[in-house]
PDB file of C-alpha atoms in Angstrom:
ATOM      1  CA  UNK E   1     -26.896 -25.335 -72.711  1.00  0.00           C
ATOM      2  CA  UNK E   2     -23.897 -23.092 -73.031  1.00  0.00           C
ATOM      3  CA  UNK E   3     -21.698 -23.558 -76.067  1.00  0.00           C
ATOM      4  CA  UNK E   4     -17.947 -23.253 -75.731  1.00  0.00           C
ATOM      5  CA  UNK E   5     -16.153 -22.212 -78.903  1.00  0.00           C
ATOM      6  CA  UNK E   6     -12.398 -22.751 -79.147  1.00  0.00           C
ATOM      7  CA  UNK E   7     -10.126 -21.371 -81.853  1.00  0.00           C
ATOM      8  CA  UNK E   8      -6.811 -23.156 -82.453  1.00  0.00           C
ATOM      9  CA  UNK E   9      -3.944 -23.080 -84.906  1.00  0.00           C
ATOM     10  CA  UNK E  10      -3.371 -26.400 -86.673  1.00  0.00           C
ATOM     11  CA  UNK E  11      -0.296 -25.372 -88.657  1.00  0.00           C
ATOM     12  CA  UNK E  12       1.714 -22.378 -89.849  1.00  0.00           C
ATOM     13  CA  UNK E  13       3.536 -21.917 -93.136  1.00  0.00           C
ATOM     14  CA  UNK E  14       6.574 -19.638 -92.952  1.00  0.00           C
ATOM     15  CA  UNK E  15       9.668 -18.490 -94.746  1.00  0.00           C
ATOM     16  CA  UNK E  16      12.710 -20.132 -93.227  1.00  0.00           C
ATOM     17  CA  UNK E  17      14.967 -17.148 -93.909  1.00  0.00           C
ATOM     18  CA  UNK E  18      13.238 -14.821 -91.448  1.00  0.00           C
ATOM     19  CA  UNK E  19      10.300 -16.708 -89.907  1.00  0.00           C
ATOM     20  CA  UNK E  20       7.612 -14.665 -91.679  1.00  0.00           C
ATOM     21  CA  UNK E  21       4.348 -16.589 -91.337  1.00  0.00           C
ATOM     22  CA  UNK E  22       2.399 -16.245 -94.566  1.00  0.00           C
ATOM     23  CA  UNK E  23      -0.398 -18.817 -94.002  1.00  0.00           C
ATOM     24  CA  UNK E  24      -2.205 -19.923 -90.868  1.00  0.00           C
ATOM     25  CA  UNK E  25      -4.327 -23.075 -90.811  1.00  0.00           C
ATOM     26  CA  UNK E  26      -6.945 -22.839 -88.091  1.00  0.00           C
ATOM     27  CA  UNK E  27      -9.650 -24.927 -86.469  1.00  0.00           C
ATOM     28  CA  UNK E  28     -12.757 -23.844 -84.632  1.00  0.00           C
ATOM     29  CA  UNK E  29     -14.463 -26.280 -82.274  1.00  0.00           C
ATOM     30  CA  UNK E  30     -17.865 -25.800 -80.645  1.00  0.00           C
ATOM     31  CA  UNK E  31     -19.055 -28.009 -77.793  1.00  0.00           C
ATOM     32  CA  UNK E  32     -22.193 -27.741 -75.703  1.00  0.00           C
ATOM     33  CA  UNK E  33     -21.455 -30.617 -73.354  1.00  0.00           C
ATOM     34  CA  UNK E  34     -23.525 -33.072 -75.389  1.00  0.00           C
ATOM     35  CA  UNK E  35     -22.624 -32.465 -79.010  1.00  0.00           C
ATOM     36  CA  UNK E  36     -19.685 -30.987 -80.875  1.00  0.00           C
ATOM     37  CA  UNK E  37     -19.034 -29.424 -84.272  1.00  0.00           C
ATOM     38  CA  UNK E  38     -15.906 -28.183 -85.959  1.00  0.00           C
ATOM     39  CA  UNK E  39     -14.550 -26.148 -88.823  1.00  0.00           C
ATOM     40  CA  UNK E  40     -11.167 -25.863 -90.540  1.00  0.00           C
ATOM     41  CA  UNK E  41      -9.775 -23.054 -92.634  1.00  0.00           C
ATOM     42  CA  UNK E  42      -6.631 -21.434 -93.964  1.00  0.00           C
ATOM     43  CA  UNK E  43      -5.878 -17.767 -94.392  1.00  0.00           C
ATOM     44  CA  UNK E  44      -3.018 -15.843 -95.935  1.00  0.00           C
ATOM     45  CA  UNK E  45      -1.280 -13.207 -93.853  1.00  0.00           C
ATOM     46  CA  UNK E  46       0.472 -10.081 -95.094  1.00  0.00           C
ATOM     47  CA  UNK E  47       4.056  -9.389 -94.135  1.00  0.00           C
ATOM     48  CA  UNK E  48       4.058  -7.001 -91.155  1.00  0.00           C
ATOM     49  CA  UNK E  49       6.401  -4.037 -90.947  1.00  0.00           C
ATOM     50  CA  UNK E  50       7.984  -5.544 -87.851  1.00  0.00           C
ATOM     51  CA  UNK E  51       8.357  -9.314 -87.624  1.00  0.00           C
ATOM     52  CA  UNK E  52       7.917 -11.118 -84.348  1.00  0.00           C
ATOM     53  CA  UNK E  53      10.471 -13.881 -83.982  1.00  0.00           C
ATOM     54  CA  UNK E  54       8.929 -17.223 -84.977  1.00  0.00           C
ATOM     55  CA  UNK E  55      10.025 -18.721 -81.639  1.00  0.00           C
ATOM     56  CA  UNK E  56       8.108 -15.971 -79.797  1.00  0.00           C
ATOM     57  CA  UNK E  57       4.771 -16.601 -81.506  1.00  0.00           C
ATOM     58  CA  UNK E  58       1.951 -17.879 -79.318  1.00  0.00           C
ATOM     59  CA  UNK E  59      -1.329 -19.552 -80.182  1.00  0.00           C
ATOM     60  CA  UNK E  60      -3.232 -16.570 -78.788  1.00  0.00           C
ATOM     61  CA  UNK E  61      -1.274 -14.119 -80.923  1.00  0.00           C
ATOM     62  CA  UNK E  62      -1.775 -16.064 -84.158  1.00  0.00           C
ATOM     63  CA  UNK E  63      -5.477 -16.726 -83.412  1.00  0.00           C
ATOM     64  CA  UNK E  64      -5.775 -12.952 -83.007  1.00  0.00           C
ATOM     65  CA  UNK E  65      -4.181 -12.446 -86.430  1.00  0.00           C
ATOM     66  CA  UNK E  66      -6.583 -14.951 -87.976  1.00  0.00           C
ATOM     67  CA  UNK E  67      -9.643 -13.342 -86.399  1.00  0.00           C
ATOM     68  CA  UNK E  68      -8.455  -9.851 -87.384  1.00  0.00           C
ATOM     69  CA  UNK E  69      -7.896 -10.965 -90.974  1.00  0.00           C
ATOM     70  CA  UNK E  70     -11.280 -12.729 -91.141  1.00  0.00           C
ATOM     71  CA  UNK E  71     -13.082  -9.768 -89.616  1.00  0.00           C
ATOM     72  CA  UNK E  72     -15.815  -9.685 -87.011  1.00  0.00           C
ATOM     73  CA  UNK E  73     -18.622 -10.613 -89.409  1.00  0.00           C
ATOM     74  CA  UNK E  74     -16.851 -13.730 -90.712  1.00  0.00           C
ATOM     75  CA  UNK E  75     -15.816 -14.847 -87.203  1.00  0.00           C
ATOM     76  CA  UNK E  76     -19.434 -14.488 -86.077  1.00  0.00           C
ATOM     77  CA  UNK E  77     -20.651 -16.337 -89.194  1.00  0.00           C
ATOM     78  CA  UNK E  78     -18.307 -19.287 -88.518  1.00  0.00           C
ATOM     79  CA  UNK E  79     -19.388 -19.489 -84.893  1.00  0.00           C
ATOM     80  CA  UNK E  80     -23.085 -19.172 -85.868  1.00  0.00           C
ATOM     81  CA  UNK E  81     -22.709 -21.976 -88.419  1.00  0.00           C
ATOM     82  CA  UNK E  82     -21.213 -24.235 -85.754  1.00  0.00           C
ATOM     83  CA  UNK E  83     -24.044 -23.342 -83.372  1.00  0.00           C
ATOM     84  CA  UNK E  84     -26.539 -24.227 -86.120  1.00  0.00           C
ATOM     85  CA  UNK E  85     -24.850 -27.639 -86.456  1.00  0.00           C
ATOM     86  CA  UNK E  86     -25.194 -28.199 -82.704  1.00  0.00           C
ATOM     87  CA  UNK E  87     -28.848 -27.115 -82.811  1.00  0.00           C
ATOM     88  CA  UNK E  88     -29.472 -29.555 -85.679  1.00  0.00           C
ATOM     89  CA  UNK E  89     -27.904 -32.373 -83.672  1.00  0.00           C
ATOM     90  CA  UNK E  90     -30.231 -31.624 -80.746  1.00  0.00           C
ATOM     91  CA  UNK E  91     -33.369 -31.383 -82.898  1.00  0.00           C
ATOM     92  CA  UNK E  92     -32.779 -32.972 -86.315  1.00  0.00           C
ATOM     93  CA  UNK E  93     -34.834 -31.471 -89.136  1.00  0.00           C
ATOM     94  CA  UNK E  94     -34.271 -34.491 -91.430  1.00  0.00           C
ATOM     95  CA  UNK E  95     -34.240 -38.243 -90.931  1.00  0.00           C
ATOM     96  CA  UNK E  96     -33.869 -41.398 -92.996  1.00  0.00           C
ATOM     97  CA  UNK E  97     -35.369 -44.827 -92.718  1.00  0.00           C
ATOM     98  CA  UNK E  98     -38.618 -46.694 -93.303  1.00  0.00           C
ATOM     99  CA  UNK E  99     -41.706 -46.742 -91.070  1.00  0.00           C
ATOM    100  CA  UNK E 100     -41.965 -50.568 -90.987  1.00  0.00           C
ATOM    101  CA  UNK E 101     -39.827 -53.351 -89.566  1.00  0.00           C
TER     102      UNK E 101
END
């Protein structure tokens, strides 16, 4: 099965004086059509030399900032961890219960 991974922005924290976004709260959802897994995180952002107006920010732009700040290795690690959760749901390695009724 093919896994679809979706990055989203749950919330932004900003300075009201100029719209500078200093923290992004993000979610990552993985779905393979049968099972799903998710992750949540927050990351601080440095003030850029040139601010983009808060009203002009898009989800794609901010997700790009988050991924850039995390770095390729961490993005891949998050997505791999979600894939491991999906794999575990398909073929559980642990179980609970008793063998009698």
